[in-house]
XYZ file of C-alpha atoms in Angstrom:
647
model
C -47.599 23.418 -9.331
C -45.318 22.156 -12.210
C -42.269 22.204 -9.853
C -44.164 20.364 -7.103
C -45.157 17.628 -9.592
C -41.508 17.235 -10.853
C -40.252 17.030 -7.321
C -42.902 14.313 -6.461
C -42.067 12.358 -9.631
C -38.350 12.516 -8.900
C -39.003 11.148 -5.273
C -41.110 8.357 -6.674
C -38.408 7.297 -9.144
C -40.665 7.962 -12.106
C -38.646 10.938 -13.302
C -35.401 10.103 -15.114
C -32.127 10.677 -13.030
C -31.261 13.337 -15.633
C -33.902 15.642 -14.090
C -32.606 15.192 -10.542
C -30.450 17.789 -8.972
C -26.628 17.995 -8.932
C -24.921 17.485 -5.492
C -21.565 19.032 -4.902
C -18.792 18.625 -2.354
C -15.606 20.521 -1.650
C -12.496 19.595 0.198
C -11.770 21.496 3.418
C -9.239 23.779 1.544
C -11.562 24.173 -1.486
C -9.017 22.867 -4.040
C -11.016 19.706 -4.796
C -14.648 19.823 -5.949
C -16.802 16.735 -6.487
C -19.961 16.820 -8.401
C -22.633 14.197 -8.612
C -24.342 14.635 -12.006
C -27.008 12.082 -12.674
C -28.143 12.004 -16.336
C -29.335 9.688 -19.053
C -30.244 7.050 -16.467
C -26.640 6.917 -15.167
C -25.088 7.910 -11.788
C -22.196 10.048 -12.938
C -19.685 12.294 -11.194
C -16.840 14.643 -12.019
C -13.721 15.834 -10.065
C -11.875 19.093 -10.190
C -8.563 20.037 -8.657
C -7.649 23.678 -8.549
C -10.188 24.270 -11.304
C -8.698 21.731 -13.642
C -10.569 18.589 -14.696
C -9.233 15.355 -13.141
C -12.399 13.143 -13.842
C -15.319 13.985 -16.008
C -18.403 11.956 -16.596
C -17.290 9.137 -14.502
C -19.812 6.337 -13.576
C -20.930 5.147 -10.185
C -22.859 2.087 -9.382
C -22.820 -1.523 -8.654
C -24.604 -4.594 -9.915
C -25.794 -7.540 -8.002
C -27.556 -10.876 -8.849
C -29.571 -12.562 -6.182
C -31.735 -14.324 -8.787
C -31.889 -17.688 -6.992
C -33.033 -16.327 -3.702
C -35.247 -13.814 -5.347
C -36.859 -16.430 -7.365
C -37.539 -18.625 -4.384
C -39.172 -15.708 -2.633
C -41.283 -14.791 -5.722
C -39.699 -11.435 -6.281
C -39.117 -10.271 -9.800
C -35.529 -11.042 -10.829
C -34.810 -7.592 -12.192
C -35.702 -5.952 -8.845
C -32.283 -6.328 -7.293
C -30.030 -6.188 -10.291
C -28.501 -3.224 -12.124
C -28.236 -0.995 -9.218
C -27.084 1.867 -11.329
C -30.483 2.165 -12.929
C -33.896 3.022 -11.600
C -32.338 4.331 -8.461
C -34.079 6.947 -6.476
C -32.006 9.489 -4.587
C -34.056 9.828 -1.393
C -31.727 11.724 0.858
C -28.290 13.414 1.171
C -26.510 13.688 4.447
C -23.351 15.940 4.879
C -20.875 16.369 7.726
C -17.214 17.283 8.505
C -14.459 15.475 10.440
C -11.268 16.954 11.729
C -9.239 14.850 14.149
C -5.679 13.640 14.271
C -4.471 10.180 15.198
C -1.031 8.724 16.121
C 0.063 5.554 14.367
C 1.814 3.069 16.486
C 4.738 3.508 13.954
C 4.971 4.953 10.516
C 6.233 7.684 8.306
C 4.797 10.484 10.402
C 4.306 10.833 14.165
C 0.714 12.014 13.705
C -1.790 12.068 10.890
C -4.512 14.600 10.356
C -7.883 13.035 9.384
C -9.730 16.078 7.896
C -12.450 15.753 5.419
C -15.887 16.817 4.209
C -18.321 13.947 3.529
C -21.502 13.435 1.657
C -23.689 10.306 1.724
C -26.125 9.738 -1.147
C -28.928 7.422 -0.043
C -30.537 5.528 -2.859
C -33.428 3.139 -2.998
C -34.864 0.917 -5.773
C -37.823 -1.401 -5.840
C -41.656 -1.010 -5.615
C -41.931 1.839 -3.117
C -44.388 3.579 -5.419
C -46.917 0.980 -4.592
C -47.060 2.167 -0.976
C -49.086 -0.707 0.360
C -46.477 -1.334 3.253
C -46.838 -5.028 2.972
C -44.017 -7.396 3.834
C -43.882 -8.461 0.103
C -43.366 -4.867 -0.985
C -40.689 -4.262 1.539
C -38.846 -7.256 0.395
C -38.822 -5.636 -3.064
C -36.986 -2.547 -1.816
C -33.228 -2.310 -1.759
C -31.093 0.406 -0.388
C -27.671 1.538 -1.412
C -25.484 4.359 -0.082
C -22.690 6.031 -1.910
C -20.391 7.550 0.682
C -18.041 10.334 -0.613
C -15.147 12.011 1.252
C -13.003 14.839 0.030
C -9.799 15.515 1.937
C -7.225 18.049 1.122
C -5.247 15.113 -0.096
C -7.831 13.543 -2.519
C -11.193 11.953 -3.092
C -12.434 8.688 -1.698
C -15.693 7.017 -2.219
C -17.271 3.653 -1.432
C -20.590 1.772 -1.673
C -22.513 0.770 1.356
C -25.355 -1.698 1.669
C -27.556 -0.736 4.631
C -29.225 -3.471 6.754
C -32.423 -4.295 4.960
C -35.738 -5.980 5.948
C -35.289 -8.819 3.594
C -32.254 -10.130 5.635
C -30.558 -11.560 2.439
C -26.975 -11.586 1.416
C -25.802 -9.598 -1.634
C -24.126 -11.269 -4.482
C -22.028 -8.575 -6.117
C -21.280 -9.306 -9.741
C -19.779 -5.945 -11.096
C -18.659 -2.598 -9.996
C -19.565 0.046 -12.453
C -17.195 2.699 -11.275
C -15.219 4.444 -13.991
C -12.740 7.172 -14.124
C -12.888 9.343 -17.246
C -9.618 11.375 -17.632
C -8.763 14.105 -20.080
C -7.774 13.111 -23.510
C -3.926 12.531 -23.823
C -3.573 11.068 -20.409
C -0.790 8.568 -19.893
C -0.262 5.919 -17.274
C 2.470 3.755 -15.640
C 0.832 0.378 -16.453
C 1.828 -2.554 -14.335
C 0.201 -5.950 -15.119
C 1.026 -7.682 -11.905
C 2.382 -6.715 -8.480
C 6.005 -7.763 -9.048
C 5.986 -6.796 -12.695
C 7.654 -4.065 -14.746
C 6.279 -0.592 -15.527
C 5.316 0.667 -18.941
C 4.523 4.402 -19.442
C 1.713 4.315 -22.091
C -1.215 6.248 -23.251
C -4.760 5.481 -21.989
C -5.582 4.226 -25.464
C -6.756 0.778 -26.494
C -4.159 0.896 -29.388
C -1.256 1.457 -26.970
C 1.360 -1.253 -27.591
C 4.539 -2.521 -25.721
C 6.799 -4.851 -27.881
C 4.094 -5.208 -30.466
C 1.350 -6.297 -27.922
C -1.538 -4.158 -26.910
C -0.707 -3.432 -23.282
C -4.293 -2.726 -22.022
C -5.244 -6.325 -22.767
C -3.920 -6.761 -19.198
C -5.567 -4.972 -16.311
C -3.215 -2.819 -14.294
C -2.109 -2.933 -10.672
C -3.192 -0.286 -8.124
C -2.384 2.352 -7.257
C -1.874 3.532 -10.828
C -0.001 6.668 -11.506
C -1.278 9.012 -14.266
C 0.063 12.073 -16.140
C -2.782 14.211 -17.309
C -2.720 16.349 -20.421
C -3.376 19.553 -18.461
C -0.134 19.148 -16.481
C -1.518 17.444 -13.336
C -0.423 14.070 -11.963
C -3.019 11.680 -10.498
C -3.100 8.337 -8.681
C -6.021 5.927 -8.532
C -6.284 3.065 -6.061
C -7.985 1.037 -3.383
C -8.078 1.313 0.335
C -9.444 -0.747 3.194
C -9.715 -4.150 1.480
C -10.166 -6.910 3.918
C -13.049 -9.433 3.201
C -13.865 -8.546 -0.431
C -12.312 -9.099 -3.779
C -9.284 -7.243 -5.192
C -10.133 -4.506 -7.603
C -7.471 -3.705 -10.377
C -7.875 -1.246 -13.195
C -8.981 -1.948 -16.644
C -9.264 0.337 -19.743
C -12.955 0.518 -20.716
C -12.336 2.770 -23.681
C -9.793 5.421 -24.663
C -9.110 7.624 -21.534
C -11.556 5.761 -19.370
C -10.569 3.333 -16.581
C -12.822 1.007 -14.688
C -12.685 -1.377 -11.739
C -11.864 -4.878 -12.733
C -13.061 -7.070 -9.865
C -11.135 -10.344 -9.450
C -14.428 -12.232 -9.027
C -17.841 -12.000 -7.683
C -18.343 -11.146 -3.962
C -20.969 -12.208 -1.417
C -21.577 -9.846 1.437
C -24.172 -9.585 4.259
C -25.502 -6.063 4.882
C -24.744 -3.790 6.564
C -21.596 -3.850 4.520
C -19.199 -1.321 2.976
C -16.978 -2.160 -0.091
C -13.400 -0.998 -0.220
C -12.689 2.701 -0.890
C -11.719 3.905 -4.313
C -9.474 6.954 -4.155
C -8.228 9.505 -6.542
C -5.355 11.927 -5.656
C -4.211 14.768 -7.908
C -1.118 17.073 -7.679
C 0.842 19.660 -9.669
C 4.160 17.992 -8.756
C 4.358 14.173 -8.527
C 6.113 14.265 -5.143
C 2.922 15.930 -3.632
C 1.223 12.522 -4.171
C 3.924 10.907 -1.973
C 3.458 13.455 0.659
C -0.270 12.950 0.673
C -0.317 9.067 0.734
C -1.319 8.821 4.518
C -4.839 9.232 3.077
C -4.929 5.370 2.600
C -4.223 4.735 6.215
C -6.978 7.224 7.419
C -9.490 5.324 5.241
C -8.922 2.279 7.401
C -10.361 1.439 10.847
C -8.305 2.438 13.833
C -6.376 -0.150 15.893
C -6.770 -0.706 19.579
C -3.231 0.724 20.040
C -3.864 4.202 18.826
C -3.811 6.910 21.467
C -0.816 5.380 23.367
C 1.527 8.282 22.409
C 3.296 5.950 19.939
C 4.448 3.796 22.911
C 5.138 0.392 21.266
C 3.503 -2.653 22.926
C 5.400 -5.650 24.021
C 5.788 -7.432 20.666
C 5.477 -5.020 17.787
C 9.042 -3.810 17.140
C 10.087 -2.268 13.886
C 13.707 -2.916 12.908
C 16.166 -4.346 10.323
C 16.472 -7.978 9.265
C 19.028 -10.183 7.796
C 18.071 -13.329 5.791
C 19.787 -16.533 6.597
C 19.634 -19.028 3.710
C 22.430 -21.361 4.672
C 20.353 -23.356 7.193
C 22.668 -25.115 9.515
C 23.562 -24.247 13.091
C 26.952 -22.841 12.194
C 25.709 -20.271 9.613
C 22.685 -19.357 11.563
C 24.826 -18.511 14.570
C 27.199 -16.596 12.260
C 24.281 -14.601 10.982
C 23.075 -13.946 14.495
C 26.449 -12.802 15.486
C 26.719 -10.505 12.421
C 23.299 -9.027 13.107
C 24.401 -8.332 16.759
C 27.629 -6.608 15.713
C 26.069 -4.586 12.923
C 23.104 -3.552 14.990
C 20.519 -5.563 12.956
C 17.524 -6.403 15.119
C 16.255 -9.710 13.370
C 17.395 -12.796 11.524
C 15.007 -14.678 9.371
C 15.380 -18.373 8.630
C 14.327 -18.648 5.038
C 12.529 -21.333 3.065
C 13.578 -24.931 3.701
C 14.120 -24.872 7.411
C 11.064 -27.282 7.876
C 11.588 -29.156 4.519
C 10.450 -28.537 0.938
C 8.062 -25.657 1.235
C 5.711 -26.848 -1.556
C 5.210 -30.325 -0.041
C 2.044 -31.183 2.072
C 4.339 -33.574 4.009
C 6.576 -30.651 5.242
C 5.408 -29.727 8.729
C 6.165 -26.197 10.021
C 5.660 -27.628 13.498
C 9.276 -28.818 13.574
C 12.711 -28.407 12.015
C 13.443 -30.721 9.169
C 15.164 -33.901 10.200
C 18.023 -33.022 7.778
C 18.871 -29.923 9.901
C 21.166 -29.803 12.955
C 19.360 -27.417 15.152
C 16.047 -26.877 17.012
C 13.922 -23.802 16.973
C 14.299 -23.365 20.728
C 18.063 -23.421 20.779
C 18.208 -20.945 17.881
C 15.683 -18.521 19.526
C 17.564 -18.839 22.830
C 20.961 -18.068 21.175
C 19.583 -15.149 19.375
C 17.925 -13.815 22.522
C 21.286 -13.890 24.262
C 22.617 -11.627 21.480
C 19.645 -9.217 21.570
C 18.438 -10.494 18.204
C 15.023 -11.810 17.352
C 14.125 -14.648 15.004
C 11.674 -14.670 12.153
C 10.590 -17.709 10.258
C 9.524 -18.172 6.673
C 6.297 -20.288 6.332
C 4.777 -21.172 2.998
C 0.972 -20.636 2.777
C 0.479 -24.380 2.272
C 1.732 -25.046 5.824
C -0.028 -21.898 7.133
C -3.305 -23.094 5.686
C -3.040 -26.522 7.137
C -1.438 -25.787 10.442
C -1.926 -22.145 11.420
C -3.744 -22.838 14.673
C -1.059 -25.272 15.844
C 2.189 -23.444 14.871
C 1.159 -20.052 16.224
C 1.167 -21.134 19.941
C 4.333 -23.073 19.431
C 6.209 -20.067 17.820
C 5.000 -17.834 20.627
C 6.190 -20.230 23.238
C 9.696 -20.709 21.799
C 10.119 -16.919 21.343
C 9.720 -16.434 17.513
C 9.166 -12.737 16.779
C 7.468 -12.937 13.332
C 6.373 -14.966 10.324
C 7.040 -14.218 6.742
C 4.122 -15.617 4.757
C 5.280 -17.178 1.540
C 3.498 -17.724 -1.867
C 0.175 -16.437 -0.659
C -2.991 -16.626 -2.696
C -4.526 -13.264 -3.417
C -7.495 -11.673 -5.314
C -10.662 -13.581 -4.592
C -12.834 -13.123 -1.484
C -12.005 -16.417 0.159
C -8.287 -15.923 0.173
C -8.488 -12.210 1.004
C -10.515 -13.023 4.113
C -8.352 -16.007 4.957
C -5.071 -13.927 4.793
C -6.435 -11.120 6.932
C -7.864 -13.559 9.437
C -4.361 -15.147 9.627
C -2.855 -11.836 10.452
C -5.395 -11.341 13.230
C -4.589 -14.764 14.658
C -0.893 -13.857 14.557
C -1.711 -10.664 16.625
C -3.469 -12.854 19.164
C -0.223 -14.808 19.601
C 1.991 -11.692 19.526
C 3.685 -12.304 16.193
C 4.547 -9.836 13.565
C 3.849 -10.524 9.884
C 5.600 -9.941 6.539
C 3.471 -11.137 3.575
C 5.469 -12.046 0.406
C 4.711 -12.399 -3.270
C 1.524 -10.773 -4.852
C -0.216 -9.144 -1.866
C -0.484 -5.414 -2.001
C -1.508 -3.219 0.996
C -4.515 -0.980 1.182
C -3.791 0.533 4.495
C -5.118 -2.459 6.633
C -1.901 -2.253 8.869
C -3.456 0.678 10.592
C -6.060 -1.745 11.963
C -3.785 -4.620 12.645
C -0.232 -2.959 12.987
C 1.339 -6.373 13.512
C 1.251 -6.520 9.748
C 4.521 -4.755 9.412
C 5.353 -5.024 5.779
C 4.727 -6.929 2.565
C 6.314 -7.591 -0.831
C 3.880 -6.948 -3.796
C 6.769 -5.228 -5.486
C 9.415 -5.823 -8.150
C 12.254 -5.745 -5.727
C 15.793 -7.157 -5.677
C 14.693 -10.742 -6.287
C 14.091 -9.457 -9.985
C 17.263 -7.180 -9.906
C 15.413 -4.263 -11.579
C 17.103 -1.220 -13.189
C 17.197 2.418 -12.004
C 14.214 3.417 -14.152
C 12.093 0.828 -12.215
C 13.477 1.828 -8.862
C 12.790 5.585 -9.318
C 9.202 4.761 -10.486
C 8.385 2.835 -7.281
C 8.173 5.753 -4.914
C 5.368 7.341 -7.205
C 3.477 4.072 -7.564
C 3.875 1.009 -5.405
C 4.894 2.926 -2.288
C 1.783 5.105 -2.443
C 0.078 1.944 -1.199
C 2.198 1.380 1.842
C 5.406 -0.237 2.990
C 7.138 -2.762 0.840
C 9.810 -5.387 1.445
C 12.075 -4.634 -1.527
C 14.822 -6.777 0.066
C 17.843 -4.402 -0.199
C 21.081 -5.797 -1.513
C 24.487 -4.396 -1.291
C 27.527 -6.667 -2.230
C 25.744 -9.067 -4.703
C 27.159 -8.729 -8.160
C 23.891 -8.978 -10.064
C 22.700 -5.529 -8.816
C 22.238 -3.135 -11.863
C 22.698 0.043 -9.868
C 25.559 1.634 -7.911
C 26.297 0.991 -4.194
C 25.294 4.556 -3.234
C 21.919 3.957 -4.994
C 21.508 0.767 -2.794
C 22.506 2.715 0.266
C 19.930 5.348 -0.252
C 17.016 2.909 -0.551
C 16.877 2.518 3.196
C 15.513 6.085 3.368
C 13.651 6.270 0.084
C 11.855 2.917 0.535
C 9.697 2.665 3.653
C 9.393 -0.606 5.404
C 9.096 -1.026 9.175
C 10.832 -4.394 8.826
C 13.720 -3.558 6.433
C 15.731 -6.580 5.030
C 19.375 -5.611 4.445
C 22.190 -7.538 2.560
C 19.669 -9.653 0.619
C 21.642 -12.579 -1.008
C 24.713 -11.674 1.070
C 26.545 -13.916 3.502
C 27.437 -12.544 6.989
C 31.076 -12.766 5.865
C 30.550 -10.157 3.001
C 30.873 -7.103 5.196
C 34.484 -5.917 5.616
C 33.900 -2.839 7.784
C 32.992 -0.434 4.760
C 32.678 3.088 6.156
C 29.598 4.043 4.171
C 27.561 1.297 5.772
C 27.483 3.360 8.913
C 24.567 4.898 7.209
C 22.574 1.661 7.381
C 23.628 1.258 11.053
C 22.290 4.716 11.868
C 19.204 4.649 9.650
C 15.907 3.797 11.425
C 13.083 1.977 9.741
C 10.309 4.222 11.067
C 10.025 7.953 11.149
C 8.581 10.992 12.962
C 8.331 13.036 9.765
C 8.795 12.405 6.040
C 8.894 14.799 3.081
C 9.477 13.949 -0.623
C 11.476 16.885 -1.809
C 11.837 16.498 -5.492
C 11.643 13.865 -8.276
C 10.033 12.671 -11.455
C 8.800 9.122 -12.024
C 11.440 6.909 -13.668
C 13.967 9.718 -13.520
C 14.963 10.535 -9.923
C 13.617 10.844 -6.288
C 14.861 12.952 -3.377
C 13.353 11.831 0.045
C 13.922 13.379 3.434
C 12.903 11.719 6.756
C 13.304 12.702 10.424
C 13.884 10.550 13.451
C 14.096 12.646 16.623
C 16.405 15.554 15.834
C 18.272 13.819 13.060
C 17.472 13.924 9.431
C 18.253 11.368 6.711
C 18.082 12.025 2.942
C 18.049 9.391 0.176
C 18.554 10.220 -3.405
C 17.929 7.603 -6.322
C 18.872 8.463 -9.799
C 17.554 6.911 -13.030
C 19.352 5.900 -16.154
C 20.747 9.286 -17.094
C 23.446 11.256 -15.220
C 22.149 14.502 -13.725
C 23.149 17.012 -11.083
C 20.559 18.000 -8.402
C 20.591 20.414 -5.541
C 19.287 19.577 -2.082
C 18.055 22.759 -0.322
C 18.254 22.139 3.447
C 15.715 24.857 4.173
C 13.150 22.443 2.792
C 13.506 20.262 5.955
C 16.112 21.433 8.414
C 14.857 23.870 11.144
C 16.151 27.402 10.587
C 18.272 27.510 13.728
C 21.131 25.123 14.694
C 24.046 23.317 13.210
C 24.293 19.826 11.920
C 26.991 17.324 11.388
C 26.568 16.086 7.810
C 27.745 12.640 6.699
C 27.493 12.505 2.849
C 27.868 9.215 1.005
C 28.074 9.160 -2.761
C 29.459 7.356 -5.770
C 33.049 8.010 -6.746
C 34.293 5.656 -9.451
C 37.829 6.950 -9.095
C 38.202 5.314 -5.630
C 40.163 2.130 -5.418
C 37.837 0.643 -2.929
C 35.623 -2.364 -3.940
C 32.364 -0.375 -3.276
C 33.534 3.009 -4.719
C 31.446 5.076 -2.297
C 33.090 8.224 -0.789
C 32.426 9.573 2.593
C 32.351 13.390 3.259
C 31.941 14.843 6.778
C 31.401 18.466 7.753
C 29.200 20.909 9.719
C 26.534 22.912 7.961
C 23.701 25.309 8.830
C 20.178 25.147 7.647
C 19.877 27.112 4.363
C 22.908 25.665 2.743
C 22.469 23.981 -0.682
C 24.098 20.692 -1.300
C 24.980 20.030 -5.013
C 25.068 16.293 -5.883
C 26.490 15.091 -9.257
C 24.762 11.711 -9.783
C 25.974 8.882 -11.947
C 23.685 6.958 -14.231
C 21.875 4.486 -12.053
C 23.575 6.224 -9.011
C 22.499 7.858 -5.800
C 23.527 9.569 -2.620
C 22.670 9.220 1.047
C 23.093 11.955 3.651
C 22.706 12.003 7.488
C 22.343 15.122 9.464
C 22.960 14.944 13.151
C 22.126 18.042 15.274
C 25.152 19.594 17.038
C 24.416 20.346 20.650
């Protein structure tokens, strides 16, 4: 009788959450265990990986404030607020999914989408009155917490089911927290193009005398846990909501920092929050396809990776001397080198920050037309991209898209986009959709960071949101990026080669084309087409694709070094970036090459003894799988290797 009464009280929401049962979920391989542990009026959870604590006593929940509409309807104002309190768990649904999908292009030829899922259905309001009147139904609100556990990590989101009241939901706060073991450290980055600082998850942590956690941190955030694990926390499937960065709530506890409030109309699901854990940090890199799987499929999936008539990955050359002579020189250089695209950079239609500058036409100060440039490029097998500032995009998008499609432009690089709040996030993704309707590819620059949405709209080829070569970062920064920013997706780092301001060696720059994934990969940033003098090592860039059939991060530590291998067809490419201390590493070919067969290996590495201006040596020989390749690496150096199968 007592147990029956307790169950009845729990269902009616009279019994505190502390007395309600724990719900658990495991990943398909059993390595992750998620536990929902309500207590003390809180919706809390924990996460284990291989028996080790990743998150303990983390909070779940979301707050809304619909007080104006609720007041107008005569509903008590606290009915819809504080969704983390007075919630009744009314049902739990469980299921399993195991499918594979083929991206139109990417780092893998197929991705397995395998997870166990649990949906926690909550309700709050006046259900205990039980009268069934319309008034009482209006006082009831529903919230689902959807939890997925992959072998790659945890993901969860909040879902507002369609309700009888028909109202929008004004979200004011996400209560999600991640409570990590004491002693955890993080690679804090205050803005998308900013520097990294490896600091403790402590309110007292300082950098240059300033408390670093006064600033929220970008996502995904890399963490080193005190028990030896590494973890990454981030956001997936953001499209018409507000950006969520990470803030330090208290020592060792991170929370979601919403950019602003959000207004949604149920049924609606918020972006996913994800946590990945690993014993070796490179395992996080190898598991990052999780983000793409959390996004909705595109209409192109299932086509056997057959590209459609306008989405074409490739390399690009930036033309910043905007007269006919230099544009044609750039196109000729691209044609001769094997680069697929030339981009006309800022200024082709006038001062980019001026409202009067119309992206419908070339500036009167220029000596060319779009049509003649596109026609000349087409005759050379080269496509044209155009830089367009958001000011012009916002004012003229519906006019410029059909024009660009008509003259043969292949893609648009969005400049100085606004990001963060719901309006600009929605506008930006709607603009990408419109570009797809006009068969135009997109590269978004400045502070935009991906969350996997390019799965849904694969014409979004790449984006900046990275401290790339415009900032000329050092090797510590460059060897941190694969474990942080690149977990979120492709990045337009803008690879340099000849420019004298680069702080790293030429072999370091050469290897970036493998280590840094970007389906549209800009090469020779800041360089003129006359800079190239036939350097032998640049054959590596000629051969190196921008999309892949298979990718494996082999070894590395954040800020120290990274070894990345990728396959295209039967050929393998390896890129090695070293940090700010010299070291020797060994590449074991059994980690990626098939056991049988011979390969023609071309090895490019730094050699300061050479008298050439780039000081990169070239070694060619035949090897078998199983051989070990020892690479002495200079400070801020690197190496690039190509393996072609011998028939």
